[in-house]
XYZ file of C-alpha atoms in Angstrom:
722
model
C -30.110 -19.489 3.721
C -28.025 -16.490 1.389
C -25.405 -16.748 4.433
C -25.181 -21.178 4.022
C -23.668 -19.874 0.069
C -20.778 -17.391 1.300
C -18.284 -19.862 0.943
C -14.787 -19.739 2.541
C -11.600 -21.414 1.608
C -8.790 -23.804 3.407
C -6.357 -20.240 3.988
C -10.338 -18.775 5.347
C -10.717 -21.209 7.656
C -7.185 -21.017 9.348
C -7.542 -17.480 9.826
C -11.222 -18.084 11.594
C -9.236 -20.587 14.494
C -6.261 -19.026 14.446
C -4.048 -22.124 13.071
C -1.657 -22.717 10.321
C -3.428 -24.133 7.309
C -1.885 -27.284 7.631
C -3.609 -27.873 10.980
C -6.962 -27.540 9.008
C -5.645 -30.379 6.409
C -5.027 -32.376 9.792
C -8.689 -31.620 10.548
C -10.131 -32.853 7.191
C -7.909 -36.154 7.087
C -8.513 -37.216 11.316
C -12.936 -36.155 11.190
C -14.997 -37.717 9.050
C -17.369 -35.066 10.034
C -15.702 -32.120 8.498
C -17.716 -30.023 6.079
C -17.787 -31.556 2.568
C -16.438 -29.221 -0.013
C -19.261 -26.884 -1.922
C -17.109 -25.236 -4.261
C -13.360 -24.530 -5.478
C -10.978 -27.139 -7.218
C -9.525 -30.369 -5.818
C -6.202 -28.263 -5.311
C -7.918 -25.374 -3.714
C -11.736 -26.683 -1.827
C -14.035 -24.119 -0.861
C -16.273 -24.498 2.051
C -19.545 -23.535 3.131
C -18.758 -20.809 5.629
C -21.562 -21.600 8.083
C -21.629 -25.268 8.025
C -17.243 -24.479 8.783
C -18.536 -22.186 12.004
C -21.075 -25.071 13.394
C -18.006 -27.982 13.048
C -15.518 -24.854 14.578
C -17.947 -24.821 17.686
C -18.456 -28.142 17.780
C -15.010 -29.294 18.506
C -14.240 -26.391 20.743
C -11.862 -24.892 17.637
C -13.622 -21.541 18.294
C -15.549 -20.237 20.755
C -17.141 -17.334 18.563
C -16.310 -16.435 15.111
C -14.862 -12.663 15.626
C -17.472 -10.135 13.365
C -14.742 -8.728 11.599
C -13.467 -11.967 10.395
C -17.086 -12.768 10.030
C -17.762 -10.182 7.470
C -14.604 -10.290 5.383
C -15.165 -14.026 4.896
C -18.588 -13.517 3.725
C -17.624 -10.908 1.362
C -14.035 -12.779 0.069
C -16.746 -16.029 -0.295
C -19.244 -13.731 -1.571
C -21.075 -16.223 -5.204
C -21.218 -12.847 -7.269
C -17.249 -11.778 -6.122
C -15.706 -9.602 -3.511
C -15.892 -6.913 -5.415
C -19.687 -6.592 -6.000
C -20.011 -7.370 -2.178
C -17.635 -4.427 -1.293
C -19.709 -2.471 -3.456
C -23.142 -3.344 -1.938
C -21.362 -3.281 1.625
C -20.392 0.298 0.647
C -23.726 1.323 -0.441
C -25.226 -0.129 2.768
C -22.710 1.643 4.818
C -23.427 5.698 3.002
C -26.975 5.066 3.957
C -25.956 3.912 7.846
C -23.180 7.310 7.797
C -25.654 9.549 6.048
C -29.318 8.134 7.649
C -29.436 5.635 10.059
C -33.047 5.435 11.309
C -33.655 4.567 7.701
C -31.403 1.603 7.849
C -33.269 0.583 11.057
C -36.351 1.216 9.953
C -35.527 -1.509 6.792
C -33.200 -3.654 8.362
C -35.920 -4.621 11.005
C -37.657 -7.171 9.241
C -37.288 -10.318 6.709
C -33.979 -10.211 4.442
C -36.663 -10.659 1.612
C -38.063 -6.641 2.421
C -34.672 -5.219 3.062
C -33.413 -5.943 -0.043
C -36.849 -4.767 -1.679
C -36.521 -1.652 0.455
C -33.068 -0.921 -0.319
C -33.129 0.102 -3.922
C -35.128 2.707 -3.067
C -33.343 4.174 0.256
C -30.443 4.040 -1.537
C -31.241 6.143 -4.967
C -32.445 8.897 -1.894
C -28.889 8.713 -0.749
C -26.649 8.011 -3.557
C -27.925 10.502 -6.543
C -27.436 13.276 -4.326
C -23.888 12.259 -3.065
C -22.756 10.477 -6.205
C -24.325 13.089 -9.228
C -24.883 10.488 -12.863
C -25.647 7.577 -9.926
C -27.505 5.633 -12.610
C -31.202 4.572 -10.126
C -33.194 1.553 -10.425
C -34.731 0.607 -13.485
C -32.543 2.230 -15.723
C -30.665 0.574 -18.844
C -27.102 -0.519 -19.018
C -26.581 2.168 -22.088
C -22.659 1.160 -22.575
C -20.124 -1.120 -21.200
C -16.485 -0.358 -20.568
C -14.159 -2.756 -21.820
C -16.133 -5.330 -22.316
C -17.768 -5.564 -18.900
C -21.082 -4.271 -17.494
C -19.959 -2.009 -15.483
C -19.800 -2.717 -11.377
C -23.158 -3.049 -9.268
C -25.394 -2.718 -12.467
C -28.644 -3.677 -13.286
C -29.345 -7.185 -14.908
C -27.770 -7.321 -18.398
C -29.703 -5.167 -20.905
C -29.029 -4.818 -24.687
C -26.586 -2.220 -24.896
C -27.880 1.097 -26.776
C -25.209 3.425 -28.476
C -26.221 6.970 -27.917
C -26.412 9.276 -31.002
C -23.286 10.740 -31.607
C -22.739 14.111 -33.496
C -21.381 13.226 -36.840
C -17.652 13.747 -36.760
C -14.876 14.624 -39.562
C -13.194 11.446 -40.809
C -9.828 12.657 -39.280
C -11.240 12.399 -35.808
C -11.885 8.788 -34.400
C -15.222 8.602 -32.806
C -15.034 6.818 -29.304
C -16.256 2.899 -29.423
C -16.971 3.250 -25.958
C -18.067 6.443 -24.338
C -18.079 5.981 -20.609
C -20.489 5.051 -18.249
C -21.719 6.285 -14.362
C -18.848 4.662 -11.563
C -22.173 3.277 -9.876
C -25.464 1.889 -10.525
C -28.389 0.893 -8.163
C -28.345 -2.217 -7.418
C -32.167 -4.285 -7.450
C -33.684 -5.948 -5.105
C -32.870 -9.339 -6.729
C -28.728 -9.049 -6.762
C -29.188 -7.600 -3.445
C -30.802 -10.495 -1.762
C -27.402 -12.710 -1.390
C -25.461 -9.891 -0.152
C -28.470 -9.023 2.773
C -26.454 -11.550 5.598
C -23.153 -9.660 4.792
C -24.901 -6.403 4.724
C -26.580 -6.650 8.095
C -22.518 -8.162 9.223
C -21.536 -4.813 7.993
C -24.454 -2.588 9.686
C -23.092 -4.129 12.733
C -19.279 -3.686 12.289
C -20.299 -0.089 11.431
C -22.018 0.347 14.689
C -18.629 -1.034 16.822
C -16.433 0.863 14.555
C -17.709 3.798 12.336
C -19.094 3.447 8.538
C -16.345 4.990 7.523
C -13.453 3.105 9.245
C -15.580 -0.306 8.575
C -15.072 0.122 4.809
C -11.318 1.302 4.910
C -10.845 -2.291 6.686
C -12.887 -4.057 4.129
C -11.440 -2.256 1.221
C -8.041 -2.597 2.944
C -8.528 -6.656 3.252
C -9.493 -7.094 0.032
C -6.510 -4.573 -2.164
C -3.974 -7.010 0.335
C -5.581 -9.983 -0.567
C -5.501 -9.259 -4.580
C -1.757 -7.147 -4.371
C -0.548 -7.714 -7.829
C -4.143 -6.814 -9.294
C -3.816 -3.018 -7.745
C -1.420 -0.422 -8.047
C -1.869 1.425 -4.828
C -0.425 5.277 -4.553
C 0.847 5.369 -1.073
C -0.977 7.177 1.407
C 2.507 9.654 2.391
C 3.250 10.002 -1.532
C -1.074 10.540 -2.245
C -0.453 13.535 0.777
C 2.916 15.372 -1.008
C 1.056 15.170 -4.201
C -1.984 16.963 -2.715
C -0.673 19.448 -1.008
C 1.614 20.316 -3.882
C -1.769 21.600 -5.106
C -2.349 23.765 -2.910
C -6.133 23.840 -1.664
C -8.352 23.994 -5.016
C -12.143 23.965 -5.162
C -12.669 21.397 -7.951
C -10.307 18.843 -8.539
C -9.977 16.017 -10.882
C -8.273 12.344 -11.280
C -8.174 11.468 -14.616
C -6.939 7.644 -13.919
C -8.230 7.467 -10.030
C -7.605 3.688 -8.875
C -8.740 3.243 -5.400
C -9.052 7.725 -4.730
C -6.026 7.804 -2.615
C -5.068 10.986 -4.065
C -8.420 12.787 -3.863
C -8.828 11.295 -0.508
C -5.648 13.263 0.429
C -6.857 16.671 -1.281
C -7.415 18.895 1.818
C -10.982 19.676 2.600
C -13.104 23.260 1.570
C -16.981 23.852 1.646
C -17.271 24.145 -1.323
C -14.811 21.207 -3.027
C -16.206 19.257 -5.980
C -14.434 16.079 -6.676
C -14.145 14.257 -10.482
C -12.784 10.923 -10.878
C -12.471 8.052 -13.800
C -11.254 4.878 -14.236
C -10.707 2.579 -17.026
C -11.866 -0.483 -14.692
C -15.215 -0.258 -13.288
C -14.417 -1.992 -10.272
C -12.081 0.673 -9.329
C -14.250 3.577 -10.637
C -16.879 1.922 -8.415
C -15.052 1.636 -4.818
C -13.442 5.368 -5.794
C -16.997 6.599 -5.949
C -18.206 5.444 -2.596
C -15.171 5.866 -0.926
C -14.827 9.090 -1.325
C -18.998 9.822 -0.686
C -18.094 8.288 2.792
C -14.588 10.660 3.396
C -16.257 13.942 2.283
C -19.728 16.147 2.088
C -18.477 16.682 -1.057
C -20.385 15.726 -4.393
C -18.022 12.988 -6.254
C -18.446 12.923 -9.784
C -16.989 9.419 -10.604
C -17.311 7.276 -14.130
C -15.549 4.220 -15.577
C -14.285 4.779 -19.205
C -10.900 4.994 -21.026
C -9.493 8.235 -20.258
C -7.872 9.113 -23.269
C -9.921 7.729 -25.557
C -13.761 8.342 -24.007
C -13.161 11.078 -21.744
C -15.919 11.667 -19.163
C -15.141 15.664 -18.187
C -14.578 17.160 -21.930
C -15.916 20.441 -20.553
C -14.474 20.862 -17.105
C -12.135 22.990 -16.221
C -10.658 22.342 -12.759
C -8.061 24.257 -10.039
C -6.273 21.125 -9.757
C -5.695 17.468 -11.377
C -3.701 15.164 -9.353
C -2.792 11.576 -11.838
C -1.378 8.759 -11.324
C -0.707 7.302 -14.495
C -0.765 4.039 -15.882
C 3.455 3.899 -17.078
C 4.422 2.389 -20.574
C 1.140 2.077 -22.312
C 1.632 1.641 -26.135
C -1.959 0.940 -26.896
C -3.390 4.222 -25.624
C -5.021 5.129 -27.970
C -1.987 6.347 -30.412
C -3.660 5.056 -33.787
C -6.776 6.956 -32.893
C -6.528 10.243 -31.488
C -4.392 11.783 -33.379
C -5.768 15.025 -34.389
C -7.298 15.551 -30.623
C -7.229 18.955 -29.671
C -5.723 17.822 -26.549
C -2.313 17.937 -28.248
C -1.357 21.365 -27.599
C 2.105 20.669 -26.876
C 2.728 18.168 -30.135
C 1.210 14.846 -30.383
C 2.683 11.971 -28.130
C 4.035 9.093 -30.079
C 3.119 5.757 -29.499
C 5.684 4.883 -26.407
C 4.964 8.133 -24.795
C 1.579 7.445 -23.361
C 2.561 9.527 -20.319
C 2.935 12.725 -22.230
C -0.482 12.332 -23.590
C -1.150 12.298 -19.694
C 0.524 14.877 -19.100
C -1.655 16.773 -21.596
C -4.668 15.771 -20.791
C -4.425 17.013 -17.680
C -3.314 20.723 -18.994
C -6.835 20.487 -20.937
C -8.775 20.008 -18.124
C -6.948 22.832 -15.955
C -8.871 26.344 -16.003
C -5.457 29.275 -16.380
C -3.563 28.711 -13.989
C -4.665 25.546 -12.386
C -2.214 23.190 -11.033
C -1.295 19.673 -12.257
C 0.491 17.296 -10.535
C 1.632 13.802 -12.145
C 3.697 10.707 -11.245
C 5.558 10.119 -13.902
C 8.173 7.364 -14.691
C 12.090 8.652 -14.840
C 12.562 7.853 -18.436
C 9.827 10.588 -19.366
C 12.595 13.259 -18.809
C 15.171 12.176 -20.686
C 13.793 9.292 -23.668
C 14.394 11.249 -27.039
C 11.002 10.698 -28.472
C 9.700 13.084 -26.461
C 12.218 15.886 -26.660
C 10.100 17.778 -28.784
C 6.959 17.794 -26.238
C 8.750 18.770 -23.407
C 10.588 21.761 -24.983
C 7.378 23.012 -25.758
C 6.183 22.579 -22.313
C 9.048 24.391 -21.359
C 9.270 27.620 -23.796
C 5.535 27.835 -22.944
C 6.046 27.968 -19.009
C 3.603 24.675 -18.467
C 5.876 22.832 -16.885
C 7.016 24.388 -13.310
C 8.745 21.252 -11.434
C 10.597 18.241 -11.823
C 10.968 16.169 -8.513
C 13.215 13.081 -8.168
C 11.570 11.065 -5.290
C 13.746 8.216 -3.492
C 13.488 4.869 -4.182
C 10.216 2.814 -2.945
C 8.237 6.041 -2.728
C 5.750 3.882 -5.070
C 5.941 1.173 -7.108
C 7.940 0.130 -8.609
C 9.361 0.296 -5.805
C 13.155 -0.288 -7.331
C 12.991 2.854 -9.707
C 12.964 6.552 -8.083
C 10.067 7.748 -9.945
C 9.632 11.966 -10.527
C 6.695 14.062 -9.588
C 5.892 16.640 -12.792
C 4.203 19.885 -11.792
C 2.155 21.858 -14.421
C 0.456 24.978 -14.495
C -1.651 26.218 -17.169
C -0.010 29.227 -18.365
C -2.354 32.081 -18.090
C 0.510 35.047 -18.856
C 3.650 34.667 -20.360
C 6.712 34.311 -18.389
C 9.506 37.003 -18.895
C 12.431 34.640 -18.097
C 10.958 31.411 -16.962
C 12.701 28.660 -15.147
C 12.035 25.195 -14.359
C 12.635 24.095 -10.649
C 14.677 20.701 -10.148
C 14.735 19.090 -6.883
C 16.283 15.755 -5.972
C 15.116 14.217 -2.890
C 16.840 10.568 -3.392
C 19.203 11.153 -0.154
C 16.336 10.249 1.896
C 15.966 6.730 0.622
C 16.120 4.378 3.887
C 18.562 1.683 4.480
C 16.872 -2.017 3.927
C 13.312 -2.422 2.442
C 11.653 0.319 4.122
C 9.950 3.033 2.302
C 11.703 6.476 2.058
C 11.605 9.313 4.917
C 8.896 10.715 4.144
C 8.905 13.919 6.445
C 12.247 14.980 5.102
C 10.946 14.431 1.372
C 8.138 15.887 2.430
C 9.701 18.945 4.081
C 12.477 19.532 1.512
C 9.975 19.273 -1.721
C 7.371 21.758 -0.301
C 9.873 24.226 1.091
C 11.837 24.321 -2.500
C 8.472 24.253 -4.459
C 6.577 27.260 -2.036
C 9.975 29.435 -2.621
C 9.915 28.891 -6.499
C 6.477 29.165 -6.309
C 6.245 32.598 -4.355
C 9.220 34.463 -5.579
C 10.081 32.231 -9.335
C 13.471 31.091 -8.277
C 14.372 29.270 -5.312
C 18.129 29.305 -3.256
C 20.689 26.732 -5.038
C 21.043 23.586 -2.992
C 24.015 21.495 -4.072
C 22.717 18.268 -4.781
C 18.965 18.502 -3.532
C 17.282 21.997 -5.226
C 17.975 24.348 -8.445
C 15.841 26.647 -10.430
C 17.572 26.427 -13.658
C 16.707 29.019 -16.643
C 14.568 26.935 -19.519
C 17.368 28.290 -21.748
C 19.880 26.322 -20.184
C 17.476 23.278 -20.661
C 16.706 23.396 -24.412
C 19.482 21.797 -25.780
C 19.425 18.382 -28.193
C 17.980 16.200 -25.693
C 16.008 18.572 -23.012
C 16.983 16.140 -20.703
C 15.059 17.582 -16.891
C 16.655 14.369 -15.118
C 17.251 16.419 -11.806
C 20.428 14.496 -11.159
C 22.151 15.424 -14.068
C 21.566 18.820 -13.623
C 22.327 20.058 -9.649
C 25.509 20.826 -9.080
C 27.058 17.623 -6.816
C 26.645 18.326 -3.085
C 29.208 20.350 -1.516
C 31.882 18.232 0.604
C 34.815 20.655 1.645
C 35.336 17.661 4.467
C 35.423 14.293 2.833
C 38.892 13.565 4.140
C 37.729 14.537 7.678
C 35.033 12.231 7.681
C 36.507 9.553 6.556
C 38.523 9.677 9.236
C 36.442 9.916 11.806
C 34.314 6.743 9.852
C 38.279 4.730 10.401
C 38.627 5.617 14.128
C 34.769 4.718 14.574
C 35.519 1.408 12.651
C 39.221 1.030 15.137
C 36.866 1.201 18.379
C 34.368 -1.439 16.750
C 37.091 -3.755 16.377
C 38.877 -3.199 19.563
C 35.150 -3.524 20.875
C 34.551 -6.784 18.596
C 37.801 -8.330 20.854
C 36.591 -7.898 23.893
C 33.379 -9.148 22.880
C 34.298 -12.367 21.592
C 33.562 -15.688 23.155
C 36.260 -17.114 25.509
C 37.272 -20.644 23.962
C 33.837 -23.183 24.396
C 34.676 -25.715 26.407
C 33.337 -29.219 26.248
C 30.761 -30.871 28.377
C 31.741 -34.307 29.897
C 29.825 -36.686 28.532
C 28.468 -37.963 31.677
C 27.029 -34.486 32.137
C 25.910 -33.966 29.329
C 22.197 -36.314 29.617
C 19.192 -34.248 27.862
C 17.176 -31.724 29.632
C 13.957 -32.440 30.197
C 11.854 -30.125 26.953
C 8.916 -28.164 26.436
C 7.526 -26.050 23.650
C 6.255 -22.662 22.971
C 3.068 -24.010 22.098
C 2.582 -25.717 25.668
C 4.004 -22.517 28.034
C 2.024 -20.022 25.524
C -1.557 -23.086 26.834
C 0.074 -22.409 30.113
C 0.286 -18.738 30.232
C 3.958 -18.387 30.536
C 4.050 -16.185 27.623
C 1.704 -14.641 25.209
C 1.844 -14.777 20.626
C 1.525 -12.318 18.602
C 1.735 -12.164 14.531
C 1.680 -8.956 12.352
C 0.582 -7.418 9.586
C -1.439 -4.955 10.751
C -0.542 -0.985 10.472
C -3.180 0.492 12.473
C -4.489 4.584 11.840
C -1.322 6.024 13.210
C 1.664 6.476 10.702
C 4.372 4.137 13.345
C 7.742 2.651 12.359
C 7.199 -0.741 11.358
C 9.973 -3.478 12.250
C 10.009 -5.823 9.370
C 11.109 -9.245 8.559
C 14.547 -7.904 7.152
C 14.848 -5.737 10.124
C 15.406 -8.700 12.044
C 17.557 -10.325 9.958
C 19.599 -7.515 9.391
C 19.565 -6.385 12.838
C 18.325 -2.763 11.879
C 15.733 -0.218 13.246
C 12.369 -0.474 12.389
C 12.325 0.635 8.919
C 9.064 -0.754 7.208
C 5.129 0.537 6.403
C 2.230 -1.018 6.427
C -0.804 0.235 4.439
C -3.449 2.187 7.249
C -5.948 -0.242 8.246
C -8.743 -0.446 11.115
C -6.930 -3.213 12.856
C -4.812 -3.046 15.748
C -1.422 -3.277 15.698
C 0.843 -4.890 18.036
C 3.042 -2.950 19.343
C 6.815 -4.114 20.692
C 7.683 -3.623 24.190
C 11.040 -3.773 25.512
C 11.427 -7.694 26.884
C 9.479 -9.059 23.977
C 11.089 -11.603 21.651
C 10.514 -11.116 17.618
C 11.043 -14.331 15.146
C 10.822 -14.019 11.370
C 8.221 -17.534 10.112
C 9.910 -17.217 6.314
C 12.914 -17.548 4.903
C 14.846 -20.631 7.177
C 17.207 -18.436 9.119
C 17.847 -19.407 12.770
C 17.239 -15.896 13.961
C 14.999 -14.214 17.427
C 15.483 -10.682 18.330
C 15.023 -9.379 21.816
C 13.447 -6.078 21.420
C 15.026 -3.304 23.863
C 14.068 0.099 24.846
C 15.580 1.653 20.853
C 12.826 -1.024 19.862
C 9.833 -1.062 21.822
C 6.571 0.648 20.027
C 7.556 -0.186 17.071
C 4.656 -2.062 14.870
C 4.667 -5.331 14.335
C 5.410 -6.532 10.621
C 4.286 -8.700 8.143
C 5.720 -12.454 8.363
C 6.897 -11.811 12.063
C 5.702 -13.535 15.441
C 6.298 -11.882 18.416
C 6.752 -13.868 22.388
C 5.932 -11.819 25.062
C 7.013 -13.882 28.124
C 5.750 -13.217 31.643
C 9.046 -12.179 33.488
C 8.335 -14.386 36.520
C 8.507 -17.521 34.408
C 10.740 -16.808 31.265
C 13.742 -15.125 31.214
C 13.885 -13.159 27.569
C 17.811 -14.214 26.706
C 17.460 -17.492 27.338
C 13.957 -17.897 25.375
C 15.324 -16.032 22.419
C 18.863 -17.701 22.888
C 17.134 -21.283 22.751
C 14.753 -20.698 19.827
C 17.832 -19.727 17.754
C 19.086 -23.172 17.454
C 19.692 -24.494 13.820
C 18.401 -27.823 15.408
C 15.676 -26.345 16.570
C 14.334 -24.212 13.809
C 14.791 -28.145 11.253
C 12.780 -29.224 13.273
C 9.859 -27.182 13.343
C 9.877 -25.624 9.823
C 7.733 -27.499 7.064
C 8.900 -27.130 3.270
C 7.040 -25.658 -0.266
C 8.857 -25.985 -3.188
C 10.295 -22.367 -2.832
C 9.936 -21.175 1.101
C 10.332 -22.563 5.009
C 8.230 -21.647 6.788
C 8.498 -21.513 10.641
C 6.252 -23.075 13.232
C 7.129 -21.299 16.154
C 4.466 -23.124 18.516
C 6.727 -26.147 17.619
C 9.917 -24.632 18.776
C 11.834 -26.474 21.812
C 13.600 -24.980 24.917
C 14.621 -26.526 28.397
C 12.900 -26.912 31.434
C 14.889 -24.743 33.502
C 14.798 -23.006 36.987
C 14.635 -19.189 37.095
C 18.507 -18.701 38.040
C 19.661 -21.607 35.511
C 17.677 -19.255 32.872
C 18.851 -16.444 34.235
C 22.621 -18.198 33.304
C 22.138 -18.787 29.811
C 20.484 -15.514 29.393
C 23.854 -13.802 30.071
C 25.778 -16.086 27.829
C 23.205 -15.903 24.586
C 22.948 -11.493 25.815
C 27.021 -11.339 25.732
C 26.626 -13.211 21.825
C 24.249 -10.799 20.994
C 26.556 -7.647 21.301
C 29.197 -9.656 19.830
C 27.115 -10.070 16.671
C 25.974 -6.654 16.735
C 29.662 -5.714 16.933
C 30.748 -7.373 14.062
C 27.374 -5.919 11.844
C 28.570 -2.100 12.799
C 32.683 -3.136 12.194
C 30.765 -4.422 8.563
C 29.002 -1.272 8.025
C 31.868 0.824 9.040
C 34.274 -0.978 6.504
C 31.827 -0.782 3.706
C 31.589 2.842 4.389
C 35.442 3.330 4.684
C 36.278 1.519 1.362
C 33.119 3.390 -0.748
C 34.037 6.687 0.669
C 37.792 6.179 -0.114
C 36.786 4.993 -3.241
C 34.626 8.241 -4.265
C 37.333 10.353 -2.818
C 40.037 8.668 -5.184
C 37.773 9.366 -8.396
C 36.491 12.934 -7.297
C 40.102 14.223 -6.738
C 38.800 15.372 -3.212
C 41.400 12.472 -1.479
C 45.298 12.518 -2.460
C 46.635 8.757 -3.703
C 49.069 8.716 -1.106
């Protein structure tokens, strides 16, 4: 009964059947027995997933719905919303992970029995793992940001707890923090029971922790604009800068990436808070599944209603919200946390910096991700100066562009330490890792960033200084920074990179350009000879879809990163002819790995492009918006296939057009039916054209490099104008 209430959109049906959305629209028009909408809107109707599955099987559109896809559709179409469904699933997975016999016992009966027994079982698991979890029957004491905490009991009249009298100058928080988790009652759990049974079946195959990571990752991917994520590589770097602390706090925890990256130790204790009840609940469950350490989690506005006022942590890791004006400036003027000065309304980030310092023990370390403007805005110069004088700010690291959202801005890391002694000659470490920005749209060179930053910080933390590396790292005496601006931007304080042989490097670029131009001339195709009209009869055609059904090729779509960190081939790499440069979120989905001879096509943008994978590109993960065709060498020549798929007219007839985008239906692309020998003749010509195209690209890149180097050399005086 509950399963029938789970809804799925047309896009979800397309994923279940492995077709495009246009096919689902055709089914609705052509088949009178197609399920009727049960919800949604006129332009985006929703259907009962059980009815859809039955129809797909009856019409042989689907032999069996994959379990992971069925579970995801149940979660996405849950009547109480996907977040509530995800929290219920996380609770059940924690029970399965910690006490599998208990789950087997309570799930062996009816749905009603499972819903009735589950709250008590969850109480026994969640209470010790997530201290402070609200138990069944407990009244909902408060609300956060006008919302009930996620997964709480049926709404009760809020009861405001008594608070001690405060001076008139001290603002009283109007909304105290609440526990991140509340154990759901049986009536709230009953609609989720079919989902929980599917989740348990998926966990039996994958494990409880990977199952939750898969579902959470799908939810985040489906709602990219709702969440600001901290990429795993950046989270790992921030955690490494903090060392191996026992007690760690993240006061703006998001999805828990920073706390998840902290090195494990037997006495570890984790504290998390977020203004979003949804994120606080998901973080609590994610961390409880990830570690045996107790996870203290709360929902509430950290600056206005701190959940841990008495905490003195070994480390604070934080990716705070940027550029917030409504952070509490008018309410918190006399707050004791502002040891280094009262932040201006436009300096919310400096409020987070001082909150982090206030929650550290003496000598504890804080690492915060900051927008670069915080290092130089005039409104914050007095606070920056006091942080420097008292030795609280220890390092500013400029990250490459693309390290974290917003990806176009090179963000900073601030490393702070709560002063436990007075530094005789305080210095600040400045590091600029901007040179590790990757070309194109791929992420930075994280191994290079990590090695550079950690080596510099390790030496500075150990010795109080670091050997100067022009353009990369320098420890600057604080007295040099205490000018009118107190500008801490690393690029403005570091000496320029040593360039003793700029002219020599440009000579090398010129030599490579000459060689490339010579090669380009050799590879230029000969003059085209027209085919006599009598011999230009139309060849019999087939389509990629027909070849796939016949087994002549295998078609795969990309988009999953898998668990290993492998370079990702993006649609931009295919269009530009460059090496794999992208990244994808870590997931439990099996990634599609490229092999030599594969043909890869972008499906968005309308460009007639197809790339044959060579040995250098093989082994990369197939990225989003790409389709991979793996031809059977006995039936299809890869270069023959790629060449005909690049035809402009071919792309035009296989593309569909929306108001702002063009999408390619790869199955409709056509190519002639030719014998293997004839295919190889065409393939050799297409291969030669590809080599010519690559030489043209390389010549363009070298030409741009030469022009830029000449401009730089002439303007900085390293090259004479003669």
